[in-house]
mmCIF file with all atom_site columns, C-alpha atoms and ligand atoms in Angstrom:
data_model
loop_
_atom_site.group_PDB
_atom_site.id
_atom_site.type_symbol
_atom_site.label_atom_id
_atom_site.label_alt_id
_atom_site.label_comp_id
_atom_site.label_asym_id
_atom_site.label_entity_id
_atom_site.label_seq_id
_atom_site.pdbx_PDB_ins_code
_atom_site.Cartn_x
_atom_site.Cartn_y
_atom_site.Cartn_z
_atom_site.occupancy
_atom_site.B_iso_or_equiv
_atom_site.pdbx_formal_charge
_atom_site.auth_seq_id
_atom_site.auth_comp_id
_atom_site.auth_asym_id
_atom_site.auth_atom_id
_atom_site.pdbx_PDB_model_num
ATOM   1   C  CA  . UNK A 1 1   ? -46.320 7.364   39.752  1.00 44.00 ? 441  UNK A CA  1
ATOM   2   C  CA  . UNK A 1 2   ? -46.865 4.349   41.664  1.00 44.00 ? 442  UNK A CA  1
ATOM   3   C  CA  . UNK A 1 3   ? -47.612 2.715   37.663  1.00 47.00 ? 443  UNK A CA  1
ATOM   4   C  CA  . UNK A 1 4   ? -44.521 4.324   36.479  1.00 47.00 ? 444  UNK A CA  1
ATOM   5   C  CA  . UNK A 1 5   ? -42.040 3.215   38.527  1.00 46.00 ? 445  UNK A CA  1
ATOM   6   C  CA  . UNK A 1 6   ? -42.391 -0.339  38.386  1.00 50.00 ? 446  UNK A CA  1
ATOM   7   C  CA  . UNK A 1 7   ? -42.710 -0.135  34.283  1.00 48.00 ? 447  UNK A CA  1
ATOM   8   C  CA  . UNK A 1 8   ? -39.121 1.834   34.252  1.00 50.00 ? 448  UNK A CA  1
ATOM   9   C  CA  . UNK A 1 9   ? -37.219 -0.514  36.662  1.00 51.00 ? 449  UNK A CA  1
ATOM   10  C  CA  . UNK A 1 10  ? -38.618 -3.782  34.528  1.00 52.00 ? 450  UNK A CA  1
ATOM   11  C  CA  . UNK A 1 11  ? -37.854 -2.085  31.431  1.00 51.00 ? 451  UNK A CA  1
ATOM   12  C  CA  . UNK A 1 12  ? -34.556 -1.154  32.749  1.00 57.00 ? 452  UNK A CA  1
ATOM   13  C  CA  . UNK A 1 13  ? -33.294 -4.010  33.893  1.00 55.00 ? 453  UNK A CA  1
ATOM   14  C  CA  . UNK A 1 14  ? -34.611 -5.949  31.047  1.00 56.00 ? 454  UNK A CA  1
ATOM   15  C  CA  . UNK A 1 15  ? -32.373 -3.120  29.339  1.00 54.00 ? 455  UNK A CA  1
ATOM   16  C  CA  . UNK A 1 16  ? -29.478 -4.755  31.406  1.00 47.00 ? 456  UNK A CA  1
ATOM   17  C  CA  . UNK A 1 17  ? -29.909 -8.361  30.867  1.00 49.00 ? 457  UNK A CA  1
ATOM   18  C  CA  . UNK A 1 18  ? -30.163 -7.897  27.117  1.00 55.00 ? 458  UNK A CA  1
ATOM   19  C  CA  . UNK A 1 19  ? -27.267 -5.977  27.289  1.00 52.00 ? 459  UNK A CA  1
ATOM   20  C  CA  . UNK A 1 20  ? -25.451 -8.526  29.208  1.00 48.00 ? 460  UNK A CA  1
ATOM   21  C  CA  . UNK A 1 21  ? -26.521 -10.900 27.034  1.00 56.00 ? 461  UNK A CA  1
ATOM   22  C  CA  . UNK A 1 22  ? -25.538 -9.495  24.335  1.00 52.00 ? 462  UNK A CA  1
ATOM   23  C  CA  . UNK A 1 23  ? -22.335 -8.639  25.269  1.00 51.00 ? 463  UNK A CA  1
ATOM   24  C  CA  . UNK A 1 24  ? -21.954 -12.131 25.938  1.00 50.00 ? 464  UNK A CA  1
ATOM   25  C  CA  . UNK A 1 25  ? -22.922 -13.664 23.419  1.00 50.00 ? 465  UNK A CA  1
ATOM   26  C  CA  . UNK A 1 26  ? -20.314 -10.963 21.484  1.00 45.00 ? 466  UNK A CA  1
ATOM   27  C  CA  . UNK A 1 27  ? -17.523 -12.186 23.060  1.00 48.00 ? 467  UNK A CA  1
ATOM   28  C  CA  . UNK A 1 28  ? -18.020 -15.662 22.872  1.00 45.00 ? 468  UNK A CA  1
ATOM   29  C  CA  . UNK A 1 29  ? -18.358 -15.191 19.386  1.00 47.00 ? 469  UNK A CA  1
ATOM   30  C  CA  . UNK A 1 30  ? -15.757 -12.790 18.459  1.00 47.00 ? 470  UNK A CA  1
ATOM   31  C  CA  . UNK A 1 31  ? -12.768 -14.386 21.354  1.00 45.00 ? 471  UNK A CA  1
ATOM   32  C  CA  . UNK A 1 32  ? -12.665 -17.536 18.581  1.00 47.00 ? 472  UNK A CA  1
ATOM   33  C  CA  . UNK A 1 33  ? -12.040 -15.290 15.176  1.00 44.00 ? 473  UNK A CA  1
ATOM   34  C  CA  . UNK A 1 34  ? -9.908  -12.822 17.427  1.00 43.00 ? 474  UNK A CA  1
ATOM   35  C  CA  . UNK A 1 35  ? -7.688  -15.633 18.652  1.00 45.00 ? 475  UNK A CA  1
ATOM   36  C  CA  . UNK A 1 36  ? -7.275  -17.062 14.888  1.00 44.00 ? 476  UNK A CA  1
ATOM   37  C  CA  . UNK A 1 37  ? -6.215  -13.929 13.166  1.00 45.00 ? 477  UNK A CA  1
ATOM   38  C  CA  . UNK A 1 38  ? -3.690  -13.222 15.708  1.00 48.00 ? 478  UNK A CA  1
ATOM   39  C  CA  . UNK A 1 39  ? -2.271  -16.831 15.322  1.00 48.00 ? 479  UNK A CA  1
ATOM   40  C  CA  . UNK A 1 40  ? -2.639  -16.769 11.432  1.00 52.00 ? 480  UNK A CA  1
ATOM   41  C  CA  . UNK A 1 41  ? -0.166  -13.299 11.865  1.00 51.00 ? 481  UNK A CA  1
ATOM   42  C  CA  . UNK A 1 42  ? 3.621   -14.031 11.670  1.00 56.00 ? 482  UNK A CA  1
ATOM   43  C  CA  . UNK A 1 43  ? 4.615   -12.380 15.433  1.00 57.00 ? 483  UNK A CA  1
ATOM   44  C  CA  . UNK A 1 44  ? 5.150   -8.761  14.688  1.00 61.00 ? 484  UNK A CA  1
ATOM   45  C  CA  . UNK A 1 45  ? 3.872   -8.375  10.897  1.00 67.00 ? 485  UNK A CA  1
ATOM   46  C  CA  . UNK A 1 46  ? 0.865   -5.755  9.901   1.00 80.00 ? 486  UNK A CA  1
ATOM   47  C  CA  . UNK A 1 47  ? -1.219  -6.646  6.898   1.00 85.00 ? 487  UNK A CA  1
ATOM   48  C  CA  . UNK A 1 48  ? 1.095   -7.376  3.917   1.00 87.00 ? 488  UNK A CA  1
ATOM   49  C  CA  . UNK A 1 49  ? 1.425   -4.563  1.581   1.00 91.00 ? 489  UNK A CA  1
ATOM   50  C  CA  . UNK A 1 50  ? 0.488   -5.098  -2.168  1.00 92.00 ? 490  UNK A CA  1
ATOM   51  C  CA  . UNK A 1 51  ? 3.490   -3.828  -5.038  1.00 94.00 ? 491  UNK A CA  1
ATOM   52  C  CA  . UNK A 1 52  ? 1.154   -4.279  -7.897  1.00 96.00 ? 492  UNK A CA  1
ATOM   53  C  CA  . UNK A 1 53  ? 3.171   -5.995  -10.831 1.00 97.00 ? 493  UNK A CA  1
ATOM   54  C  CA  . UNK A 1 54  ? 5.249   -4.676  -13.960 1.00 98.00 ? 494  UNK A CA  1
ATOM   55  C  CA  . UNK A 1 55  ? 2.162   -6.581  -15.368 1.00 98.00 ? 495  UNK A CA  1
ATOM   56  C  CA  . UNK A 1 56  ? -0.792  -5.105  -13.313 1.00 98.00 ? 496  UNK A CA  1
ATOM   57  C  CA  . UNK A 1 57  ? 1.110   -1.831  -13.981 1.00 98.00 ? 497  UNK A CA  1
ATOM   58  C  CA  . UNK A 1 58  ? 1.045   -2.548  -17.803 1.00 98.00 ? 498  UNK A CA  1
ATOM   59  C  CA  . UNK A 1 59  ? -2.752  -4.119  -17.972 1.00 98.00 ? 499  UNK A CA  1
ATOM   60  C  CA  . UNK A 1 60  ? -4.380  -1.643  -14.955 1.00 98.00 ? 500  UNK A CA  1
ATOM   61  C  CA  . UNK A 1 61  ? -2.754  1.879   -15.743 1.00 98.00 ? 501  UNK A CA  1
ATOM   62  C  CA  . UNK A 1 62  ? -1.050  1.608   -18.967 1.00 98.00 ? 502  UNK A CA  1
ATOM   63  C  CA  . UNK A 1 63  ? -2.940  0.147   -21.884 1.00 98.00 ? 503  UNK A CA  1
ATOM   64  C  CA  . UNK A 1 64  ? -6.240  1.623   -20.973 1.00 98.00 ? 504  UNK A CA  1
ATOM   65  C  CA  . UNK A 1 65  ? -4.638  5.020   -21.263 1.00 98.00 ? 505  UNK A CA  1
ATOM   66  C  CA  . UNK A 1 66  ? -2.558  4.216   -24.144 1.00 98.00 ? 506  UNK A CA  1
ATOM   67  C  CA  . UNK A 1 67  ? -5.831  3.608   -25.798 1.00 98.00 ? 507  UNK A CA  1
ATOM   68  C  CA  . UNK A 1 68  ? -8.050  6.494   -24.808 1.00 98.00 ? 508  UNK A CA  1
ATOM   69  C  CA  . UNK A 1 69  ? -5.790  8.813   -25.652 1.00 98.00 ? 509  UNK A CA  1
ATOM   70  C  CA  . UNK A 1 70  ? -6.092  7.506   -29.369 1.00 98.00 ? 510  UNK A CA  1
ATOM   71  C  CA  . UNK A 1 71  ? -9.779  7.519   -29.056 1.00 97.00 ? 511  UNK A CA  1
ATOM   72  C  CA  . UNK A 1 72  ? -9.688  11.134  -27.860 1.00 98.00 ? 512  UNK A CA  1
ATOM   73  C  CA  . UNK A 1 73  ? -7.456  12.698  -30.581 1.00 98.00 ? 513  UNK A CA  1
ATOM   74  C  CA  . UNK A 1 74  ? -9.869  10.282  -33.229 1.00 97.00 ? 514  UNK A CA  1
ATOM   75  C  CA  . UNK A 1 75  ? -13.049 12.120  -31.891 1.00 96.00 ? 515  UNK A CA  1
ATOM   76  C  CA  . UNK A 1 76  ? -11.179 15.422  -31.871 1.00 97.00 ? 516  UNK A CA  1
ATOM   77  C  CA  . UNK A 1 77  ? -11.504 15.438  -27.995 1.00 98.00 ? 517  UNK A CA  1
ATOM   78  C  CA  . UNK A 1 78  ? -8.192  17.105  -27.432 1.00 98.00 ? 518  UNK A CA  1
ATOM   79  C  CA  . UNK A 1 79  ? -8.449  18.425  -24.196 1.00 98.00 ? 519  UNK A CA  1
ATOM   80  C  CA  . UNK A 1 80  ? -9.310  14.908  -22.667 1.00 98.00 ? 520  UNK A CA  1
ATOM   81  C  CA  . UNK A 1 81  ? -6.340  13.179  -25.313 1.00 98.00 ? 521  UNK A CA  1
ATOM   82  C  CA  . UNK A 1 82  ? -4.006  15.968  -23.146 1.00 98.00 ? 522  UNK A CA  1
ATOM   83  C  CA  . UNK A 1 83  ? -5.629  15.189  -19.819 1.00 98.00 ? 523  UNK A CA  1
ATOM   84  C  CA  . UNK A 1 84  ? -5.488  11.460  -20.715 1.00 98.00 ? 524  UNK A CA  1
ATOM   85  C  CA  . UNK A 1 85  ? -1.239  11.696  -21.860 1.00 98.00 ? 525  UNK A CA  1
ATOM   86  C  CA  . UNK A 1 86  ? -0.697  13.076  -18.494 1.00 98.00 ? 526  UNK A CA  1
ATOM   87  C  CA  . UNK A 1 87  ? -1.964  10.230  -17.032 1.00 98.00 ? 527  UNK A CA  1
ATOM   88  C  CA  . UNK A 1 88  ? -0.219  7.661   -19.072 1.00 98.00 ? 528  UNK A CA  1
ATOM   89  C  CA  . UNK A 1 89  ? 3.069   9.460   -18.088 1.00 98.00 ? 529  UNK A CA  1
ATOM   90  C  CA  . UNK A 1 90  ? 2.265   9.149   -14.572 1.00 98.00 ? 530  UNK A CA  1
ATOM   91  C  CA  . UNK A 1 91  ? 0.819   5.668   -14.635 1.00 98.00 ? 531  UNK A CA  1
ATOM   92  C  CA  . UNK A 1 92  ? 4.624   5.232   -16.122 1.00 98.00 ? 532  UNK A CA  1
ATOM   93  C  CA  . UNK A 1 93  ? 6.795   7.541   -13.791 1.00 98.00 ? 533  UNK A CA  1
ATOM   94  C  CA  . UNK A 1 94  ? 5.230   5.198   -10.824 1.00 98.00 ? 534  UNK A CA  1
ATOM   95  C  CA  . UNK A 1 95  ? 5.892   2.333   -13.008 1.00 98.00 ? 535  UNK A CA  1
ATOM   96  C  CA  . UNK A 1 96  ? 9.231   3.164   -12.874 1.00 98.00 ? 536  UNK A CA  1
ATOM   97  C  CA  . UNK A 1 97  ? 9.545   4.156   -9.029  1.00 97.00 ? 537  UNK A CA  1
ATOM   98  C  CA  . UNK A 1 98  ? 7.928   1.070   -8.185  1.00 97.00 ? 538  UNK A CA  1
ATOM   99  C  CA  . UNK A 1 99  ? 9.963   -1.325  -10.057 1.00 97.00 ? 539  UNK A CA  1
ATOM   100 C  CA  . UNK A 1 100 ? 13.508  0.658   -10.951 1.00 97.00 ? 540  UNK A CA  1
ATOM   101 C  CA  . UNK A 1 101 ? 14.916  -2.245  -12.081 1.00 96.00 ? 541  UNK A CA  1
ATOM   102 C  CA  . UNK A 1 102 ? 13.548  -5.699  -14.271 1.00 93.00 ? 542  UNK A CA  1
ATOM   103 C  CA  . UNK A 1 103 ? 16.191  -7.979  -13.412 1.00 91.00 ? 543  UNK A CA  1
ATOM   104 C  CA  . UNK A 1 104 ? 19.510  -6.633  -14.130 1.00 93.00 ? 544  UNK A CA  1
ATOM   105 C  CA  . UNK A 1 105 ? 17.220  -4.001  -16.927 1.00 94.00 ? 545  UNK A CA  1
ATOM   106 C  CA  . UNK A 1 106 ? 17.094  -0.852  -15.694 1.00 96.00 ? 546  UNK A CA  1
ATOM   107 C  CA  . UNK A 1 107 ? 13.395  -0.194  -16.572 1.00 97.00 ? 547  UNK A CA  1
ATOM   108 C  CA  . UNK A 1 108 ? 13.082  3.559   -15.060 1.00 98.00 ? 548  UNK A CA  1
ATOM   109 C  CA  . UNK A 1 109 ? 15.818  4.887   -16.891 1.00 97.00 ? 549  UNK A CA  1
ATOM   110 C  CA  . UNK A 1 110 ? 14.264  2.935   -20.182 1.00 97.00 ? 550  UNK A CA  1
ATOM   111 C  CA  . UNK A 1 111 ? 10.925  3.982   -19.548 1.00 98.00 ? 551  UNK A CA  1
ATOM   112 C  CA  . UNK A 1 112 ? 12.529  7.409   -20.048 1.00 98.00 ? 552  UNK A CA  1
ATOM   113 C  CA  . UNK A 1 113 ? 14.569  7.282   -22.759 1.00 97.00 ? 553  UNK A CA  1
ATOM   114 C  CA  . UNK A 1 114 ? 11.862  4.940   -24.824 1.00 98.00 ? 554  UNK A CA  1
ATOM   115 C  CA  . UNK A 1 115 ? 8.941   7.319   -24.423 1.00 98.00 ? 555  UNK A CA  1
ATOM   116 C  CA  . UNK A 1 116 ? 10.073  11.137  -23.974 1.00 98.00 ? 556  UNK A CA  1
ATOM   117 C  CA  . UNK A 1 117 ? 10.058  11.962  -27.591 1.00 98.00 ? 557  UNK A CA  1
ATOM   118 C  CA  . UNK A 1 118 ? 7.120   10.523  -28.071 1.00 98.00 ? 558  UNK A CA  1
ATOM   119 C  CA  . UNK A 1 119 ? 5.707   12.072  -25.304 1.00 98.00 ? 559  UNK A CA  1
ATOM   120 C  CA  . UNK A 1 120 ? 6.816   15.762  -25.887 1.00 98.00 ? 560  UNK A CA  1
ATOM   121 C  CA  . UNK A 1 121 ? 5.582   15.260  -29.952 1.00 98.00 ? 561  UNK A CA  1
ATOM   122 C  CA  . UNK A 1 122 ? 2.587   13.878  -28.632 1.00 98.00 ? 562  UNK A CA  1
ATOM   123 C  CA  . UNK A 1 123 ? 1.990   16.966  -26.170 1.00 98.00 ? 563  UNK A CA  1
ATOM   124 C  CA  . UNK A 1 124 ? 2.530   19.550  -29.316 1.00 98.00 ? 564  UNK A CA  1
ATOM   125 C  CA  . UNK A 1 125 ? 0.269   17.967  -31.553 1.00 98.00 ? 565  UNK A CA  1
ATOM   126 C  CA  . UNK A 1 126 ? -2.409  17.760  -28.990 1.00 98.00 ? 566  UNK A CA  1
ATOM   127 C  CA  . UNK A 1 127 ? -1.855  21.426  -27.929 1.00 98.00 ? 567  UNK A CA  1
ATOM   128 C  CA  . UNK A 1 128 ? -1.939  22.295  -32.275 1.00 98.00 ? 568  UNK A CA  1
ATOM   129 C  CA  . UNK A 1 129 ? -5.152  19.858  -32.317 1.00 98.00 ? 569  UNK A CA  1
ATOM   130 C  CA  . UNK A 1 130 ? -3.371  18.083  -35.151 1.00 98.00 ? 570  UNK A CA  1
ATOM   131 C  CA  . UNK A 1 131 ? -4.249  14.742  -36.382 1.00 98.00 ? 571  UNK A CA  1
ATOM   132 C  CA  . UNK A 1 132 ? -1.610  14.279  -38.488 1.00 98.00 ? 572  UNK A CA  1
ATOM   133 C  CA  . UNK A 1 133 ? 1.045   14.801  -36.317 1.00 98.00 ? 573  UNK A CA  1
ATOM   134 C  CA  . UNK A 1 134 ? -0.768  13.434  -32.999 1.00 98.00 ? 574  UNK A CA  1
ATOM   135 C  CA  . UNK A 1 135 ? -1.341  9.721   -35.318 1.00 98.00 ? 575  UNK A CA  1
ATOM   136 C  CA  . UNK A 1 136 ? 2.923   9.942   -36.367 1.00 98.00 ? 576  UNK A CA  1
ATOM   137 C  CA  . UNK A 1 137 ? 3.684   10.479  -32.490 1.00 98.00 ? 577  UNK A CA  1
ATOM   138 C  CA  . UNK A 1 138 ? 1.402   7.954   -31.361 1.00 98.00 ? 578  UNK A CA  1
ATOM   139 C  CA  . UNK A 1 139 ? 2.959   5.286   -34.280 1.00 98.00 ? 579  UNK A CA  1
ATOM   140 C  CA  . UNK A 1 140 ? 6.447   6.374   -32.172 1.00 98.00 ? 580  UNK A CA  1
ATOM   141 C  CA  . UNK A 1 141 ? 4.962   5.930   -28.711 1.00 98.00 ? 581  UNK A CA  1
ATOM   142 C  CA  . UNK A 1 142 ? 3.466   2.409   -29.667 1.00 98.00 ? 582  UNK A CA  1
ATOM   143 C  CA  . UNK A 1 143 ? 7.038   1.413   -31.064 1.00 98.00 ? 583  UNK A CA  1
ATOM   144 C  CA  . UNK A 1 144 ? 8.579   2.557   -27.788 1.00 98.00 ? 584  UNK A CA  1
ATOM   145 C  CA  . UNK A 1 145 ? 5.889   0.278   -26.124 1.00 98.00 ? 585  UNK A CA  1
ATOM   146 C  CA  . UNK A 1 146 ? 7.171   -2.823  -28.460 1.00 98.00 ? 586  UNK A CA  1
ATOM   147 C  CA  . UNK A 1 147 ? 10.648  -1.590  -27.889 1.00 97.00 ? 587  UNK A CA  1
ATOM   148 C  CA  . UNK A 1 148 ? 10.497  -2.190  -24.680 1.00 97.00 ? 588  UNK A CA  1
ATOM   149 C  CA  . UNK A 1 149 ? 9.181   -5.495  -24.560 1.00 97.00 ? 589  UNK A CA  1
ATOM   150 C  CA  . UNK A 1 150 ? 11.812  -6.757  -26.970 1.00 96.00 ? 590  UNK A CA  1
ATOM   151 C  CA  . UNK A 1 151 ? 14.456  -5.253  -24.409 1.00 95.00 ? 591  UNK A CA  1
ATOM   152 C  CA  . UNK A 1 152 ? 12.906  -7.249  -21.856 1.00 95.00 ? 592  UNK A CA  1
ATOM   153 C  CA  . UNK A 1 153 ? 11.923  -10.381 -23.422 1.00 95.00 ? 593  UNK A CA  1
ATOM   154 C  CA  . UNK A 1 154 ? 8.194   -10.302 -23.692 1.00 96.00 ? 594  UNK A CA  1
ATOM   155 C  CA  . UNK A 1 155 ? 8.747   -9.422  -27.605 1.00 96.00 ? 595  UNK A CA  1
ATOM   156 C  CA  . UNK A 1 156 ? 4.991   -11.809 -27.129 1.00 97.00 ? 596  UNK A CA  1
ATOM   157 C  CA  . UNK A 1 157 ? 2.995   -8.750  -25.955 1.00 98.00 ? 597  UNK A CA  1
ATOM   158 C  CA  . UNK A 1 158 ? 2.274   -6.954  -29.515 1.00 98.00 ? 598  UNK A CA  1
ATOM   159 C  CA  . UNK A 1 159 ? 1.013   -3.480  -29.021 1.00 98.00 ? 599  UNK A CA  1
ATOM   160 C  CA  . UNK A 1 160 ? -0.790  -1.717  -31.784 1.00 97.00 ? 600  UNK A CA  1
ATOM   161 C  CA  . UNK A 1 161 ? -2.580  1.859   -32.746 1.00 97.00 ? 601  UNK A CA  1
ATOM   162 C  CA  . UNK A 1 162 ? -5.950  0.906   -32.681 1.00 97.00 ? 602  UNK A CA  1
ATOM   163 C  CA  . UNK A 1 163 ? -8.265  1.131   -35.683 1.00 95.00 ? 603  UNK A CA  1
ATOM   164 C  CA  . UNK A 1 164 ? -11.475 2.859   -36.519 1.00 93.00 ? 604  UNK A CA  1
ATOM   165 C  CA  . UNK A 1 165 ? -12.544 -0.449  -37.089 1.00 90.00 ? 605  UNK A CA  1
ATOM   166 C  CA  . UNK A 1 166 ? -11.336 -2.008  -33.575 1.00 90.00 ? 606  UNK A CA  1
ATOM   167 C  CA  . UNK A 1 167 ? -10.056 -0.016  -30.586 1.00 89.00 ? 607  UNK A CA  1
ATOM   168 C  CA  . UNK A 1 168 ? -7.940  -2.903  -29.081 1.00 93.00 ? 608  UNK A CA  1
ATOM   169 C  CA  . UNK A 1 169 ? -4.655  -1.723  -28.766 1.00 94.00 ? 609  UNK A CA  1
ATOM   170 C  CA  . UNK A 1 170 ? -3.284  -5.108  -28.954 1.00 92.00 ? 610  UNK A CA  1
ATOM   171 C  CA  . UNK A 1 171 ? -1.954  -7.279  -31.536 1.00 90.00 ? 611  UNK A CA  1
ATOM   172 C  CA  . UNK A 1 172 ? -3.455  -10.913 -31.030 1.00 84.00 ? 612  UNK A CA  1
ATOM   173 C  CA  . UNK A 1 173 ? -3.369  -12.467 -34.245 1.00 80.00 ? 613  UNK A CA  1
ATOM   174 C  CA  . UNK A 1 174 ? 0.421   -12.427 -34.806 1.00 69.00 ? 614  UNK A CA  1
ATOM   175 C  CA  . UNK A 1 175 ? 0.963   -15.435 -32.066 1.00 58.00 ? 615  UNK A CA  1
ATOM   176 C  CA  . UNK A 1 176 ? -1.652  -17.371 -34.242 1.00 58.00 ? 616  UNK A CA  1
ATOM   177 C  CA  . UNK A 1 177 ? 0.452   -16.829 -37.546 1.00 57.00 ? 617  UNK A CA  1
HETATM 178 C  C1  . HEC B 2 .   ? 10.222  0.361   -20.243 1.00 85.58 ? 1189 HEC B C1  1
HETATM 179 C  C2  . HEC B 2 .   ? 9.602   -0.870  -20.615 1.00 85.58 ? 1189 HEC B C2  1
HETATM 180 C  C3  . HEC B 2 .   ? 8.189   -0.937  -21.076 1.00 85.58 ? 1189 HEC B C3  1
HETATM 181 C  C4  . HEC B 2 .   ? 7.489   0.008   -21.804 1.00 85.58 ? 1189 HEC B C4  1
HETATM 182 C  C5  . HEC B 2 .   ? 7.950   1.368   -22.316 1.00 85.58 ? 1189 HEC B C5  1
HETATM 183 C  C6  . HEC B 2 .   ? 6.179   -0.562  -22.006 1.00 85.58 ? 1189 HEC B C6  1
HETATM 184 N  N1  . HEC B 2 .   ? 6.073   -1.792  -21.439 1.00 85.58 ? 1189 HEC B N1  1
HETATM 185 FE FE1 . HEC B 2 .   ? 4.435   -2.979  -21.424 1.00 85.58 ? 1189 HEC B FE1 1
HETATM 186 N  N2  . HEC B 2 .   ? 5.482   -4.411  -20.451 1.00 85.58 ? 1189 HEC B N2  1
HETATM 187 C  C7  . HEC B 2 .   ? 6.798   -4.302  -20.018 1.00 85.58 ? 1189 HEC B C7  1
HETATM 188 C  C8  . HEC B 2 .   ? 7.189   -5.524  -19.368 1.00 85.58 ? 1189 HEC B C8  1
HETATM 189 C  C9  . HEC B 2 .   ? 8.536   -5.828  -18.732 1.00 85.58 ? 1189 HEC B C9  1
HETATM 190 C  C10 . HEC B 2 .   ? 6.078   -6.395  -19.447 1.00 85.58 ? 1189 HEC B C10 1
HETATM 191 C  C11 . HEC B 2 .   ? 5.969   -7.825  -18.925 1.00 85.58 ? 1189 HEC B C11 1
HETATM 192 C  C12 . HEC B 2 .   ? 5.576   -7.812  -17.477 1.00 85.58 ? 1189 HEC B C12 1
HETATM 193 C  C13 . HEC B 2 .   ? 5.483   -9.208  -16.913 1.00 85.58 ? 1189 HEC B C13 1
HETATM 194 O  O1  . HEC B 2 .   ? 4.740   -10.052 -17.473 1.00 85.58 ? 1189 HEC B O1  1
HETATM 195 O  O2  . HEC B 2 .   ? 6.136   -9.458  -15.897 1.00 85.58 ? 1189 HEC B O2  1
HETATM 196 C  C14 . HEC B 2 .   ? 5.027   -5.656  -20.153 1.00 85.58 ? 1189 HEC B C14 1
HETATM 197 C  C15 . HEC B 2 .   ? 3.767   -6.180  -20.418 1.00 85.58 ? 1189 HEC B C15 1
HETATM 198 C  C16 . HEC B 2 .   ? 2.750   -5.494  -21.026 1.00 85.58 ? 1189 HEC B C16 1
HETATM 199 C  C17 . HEC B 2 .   ? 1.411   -6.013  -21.257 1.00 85.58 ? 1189 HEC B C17 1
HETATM 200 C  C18 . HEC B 2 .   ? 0.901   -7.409  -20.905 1.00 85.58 ? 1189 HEC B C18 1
HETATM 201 C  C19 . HEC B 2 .   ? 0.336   -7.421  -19.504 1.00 85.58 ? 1189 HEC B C19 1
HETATM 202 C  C20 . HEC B 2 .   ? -0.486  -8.661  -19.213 1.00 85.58 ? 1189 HEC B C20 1
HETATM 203 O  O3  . HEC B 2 .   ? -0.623  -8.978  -18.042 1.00 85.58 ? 1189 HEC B O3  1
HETATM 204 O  O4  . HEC B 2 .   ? -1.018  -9.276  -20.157 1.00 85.58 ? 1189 HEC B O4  1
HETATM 205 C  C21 . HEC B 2 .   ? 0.691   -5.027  -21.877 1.00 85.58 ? 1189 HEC B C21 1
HETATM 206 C  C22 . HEC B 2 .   ? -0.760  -5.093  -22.312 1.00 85.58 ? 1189 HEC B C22 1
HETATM 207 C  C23 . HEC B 2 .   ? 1.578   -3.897  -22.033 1.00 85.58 ? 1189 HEC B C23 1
HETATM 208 N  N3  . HEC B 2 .   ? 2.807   -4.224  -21.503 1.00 85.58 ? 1189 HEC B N3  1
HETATM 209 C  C24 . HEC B 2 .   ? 1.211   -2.688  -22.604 1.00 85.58 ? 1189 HEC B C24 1
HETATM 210 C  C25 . HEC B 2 .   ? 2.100   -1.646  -22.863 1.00 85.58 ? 1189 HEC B C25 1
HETATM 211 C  C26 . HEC B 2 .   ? 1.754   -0.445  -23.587 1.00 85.58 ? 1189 HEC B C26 1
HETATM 212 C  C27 . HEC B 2 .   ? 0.395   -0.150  -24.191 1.00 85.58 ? 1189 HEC B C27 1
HETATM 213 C  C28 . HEC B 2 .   ? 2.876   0.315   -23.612 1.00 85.58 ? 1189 HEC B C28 1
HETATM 214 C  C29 . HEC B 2 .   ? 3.091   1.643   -24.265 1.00 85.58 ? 1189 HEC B C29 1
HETATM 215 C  C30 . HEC B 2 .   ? 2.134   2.715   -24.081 1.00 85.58 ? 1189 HEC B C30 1
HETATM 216 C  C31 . HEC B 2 .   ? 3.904   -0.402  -22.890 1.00 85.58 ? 1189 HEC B C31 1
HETATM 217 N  N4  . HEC B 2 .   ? 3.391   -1.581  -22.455 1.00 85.58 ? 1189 HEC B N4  1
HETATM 218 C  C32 . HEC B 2 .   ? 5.185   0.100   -22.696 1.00 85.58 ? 1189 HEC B C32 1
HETATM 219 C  C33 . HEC B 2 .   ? 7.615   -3.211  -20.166 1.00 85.58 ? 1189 HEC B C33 1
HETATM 220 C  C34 . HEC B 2 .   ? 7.298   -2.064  -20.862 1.00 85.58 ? 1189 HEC B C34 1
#
């Protein structure tokens, strides 16, 4: 007993001071970084919030889609071509809530009317498992793709189908022609 106690109280208050001290040596250290971020803030602002691009929409949820949906159908996957179409239409439906217009182009409503047929032929042909028919609605969906970049002026981004040969969905070598 008479060992104990005196172990406890100097391990306790050692306890303390290194608490202390490290509480401290916390606030010294964080009071500098606190101060700066709330000067670097304009008064009353939260974080800024990020509206990815028509561009990040395009490069980010678009084209990869466009182009495993191909490779699906090609390896006869069909239920991951379907699962894959339904994401490429909702990669576009919040493409076109995010930016409703392009300029004075309304891109939602052209979104629409550029890529529903395709969409609904490319939906049957997936649900027949045909080839034929999926590679003719894809041809469609790809024009509505170039379509729409004419209408907007970036006629420069080329989409293609890809090929068994190369999966890239894009056209580079036409700029170099
Ligand atoms: C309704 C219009 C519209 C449709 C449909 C459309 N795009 Fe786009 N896309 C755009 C616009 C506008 C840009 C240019 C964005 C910018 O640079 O500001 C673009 C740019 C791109 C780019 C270049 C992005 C970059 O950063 O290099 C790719 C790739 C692309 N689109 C792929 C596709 C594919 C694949 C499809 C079809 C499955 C498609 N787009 C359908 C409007 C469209």
């Amino acid at each position: 007993m008479s060992f104990t106690m005196p172990i406890n109280q100097h391990l306790s208050k050692s306890s303390i001071l290194l608490a202390l001290a490290t509480s401290a040596y916390c606030s010294l250290a964080l009071l500098p970084g606190a101060t700066l971020a709330q000067s670097d803030a304009p008064a009353g602002s939260t974080a800024p919030s990020y509206l990815p691009s028509i561009s990040d929409f395009m490069i980010a949820t678009i084209q990869p889609r466009h182009v495993r949906a191909w490779i699906a159908a090609r390896s006869g996957d069909w239920s991951f071509a379907g699962y894959e179409l339904g994401n490429l239409k909702g990669a576009f439906d919040r493409l076109g809530r995010a930016h409703p217009m392009e300029h004075d182009i309304p891109l939602k409503d052209l979104i629409v009317s550029v890529t529903a047929q395709p969409f609904e032929d490319l939906h049957k042909a997936i649900q027949s498992k045909d080839w034929t028919a999926f590679s003719k609605a894809y041809t469609n969906l790809t024009s509505a793709c170039n379509s729409c970049h004419e209408a907007t002026n970036h006629g420069v981004v080329v989409i293609r189908a890809p090929t068994d040969l190369s999966i890239s969905d894009q056209n580079f070598v036409r700029a170099a022609q």
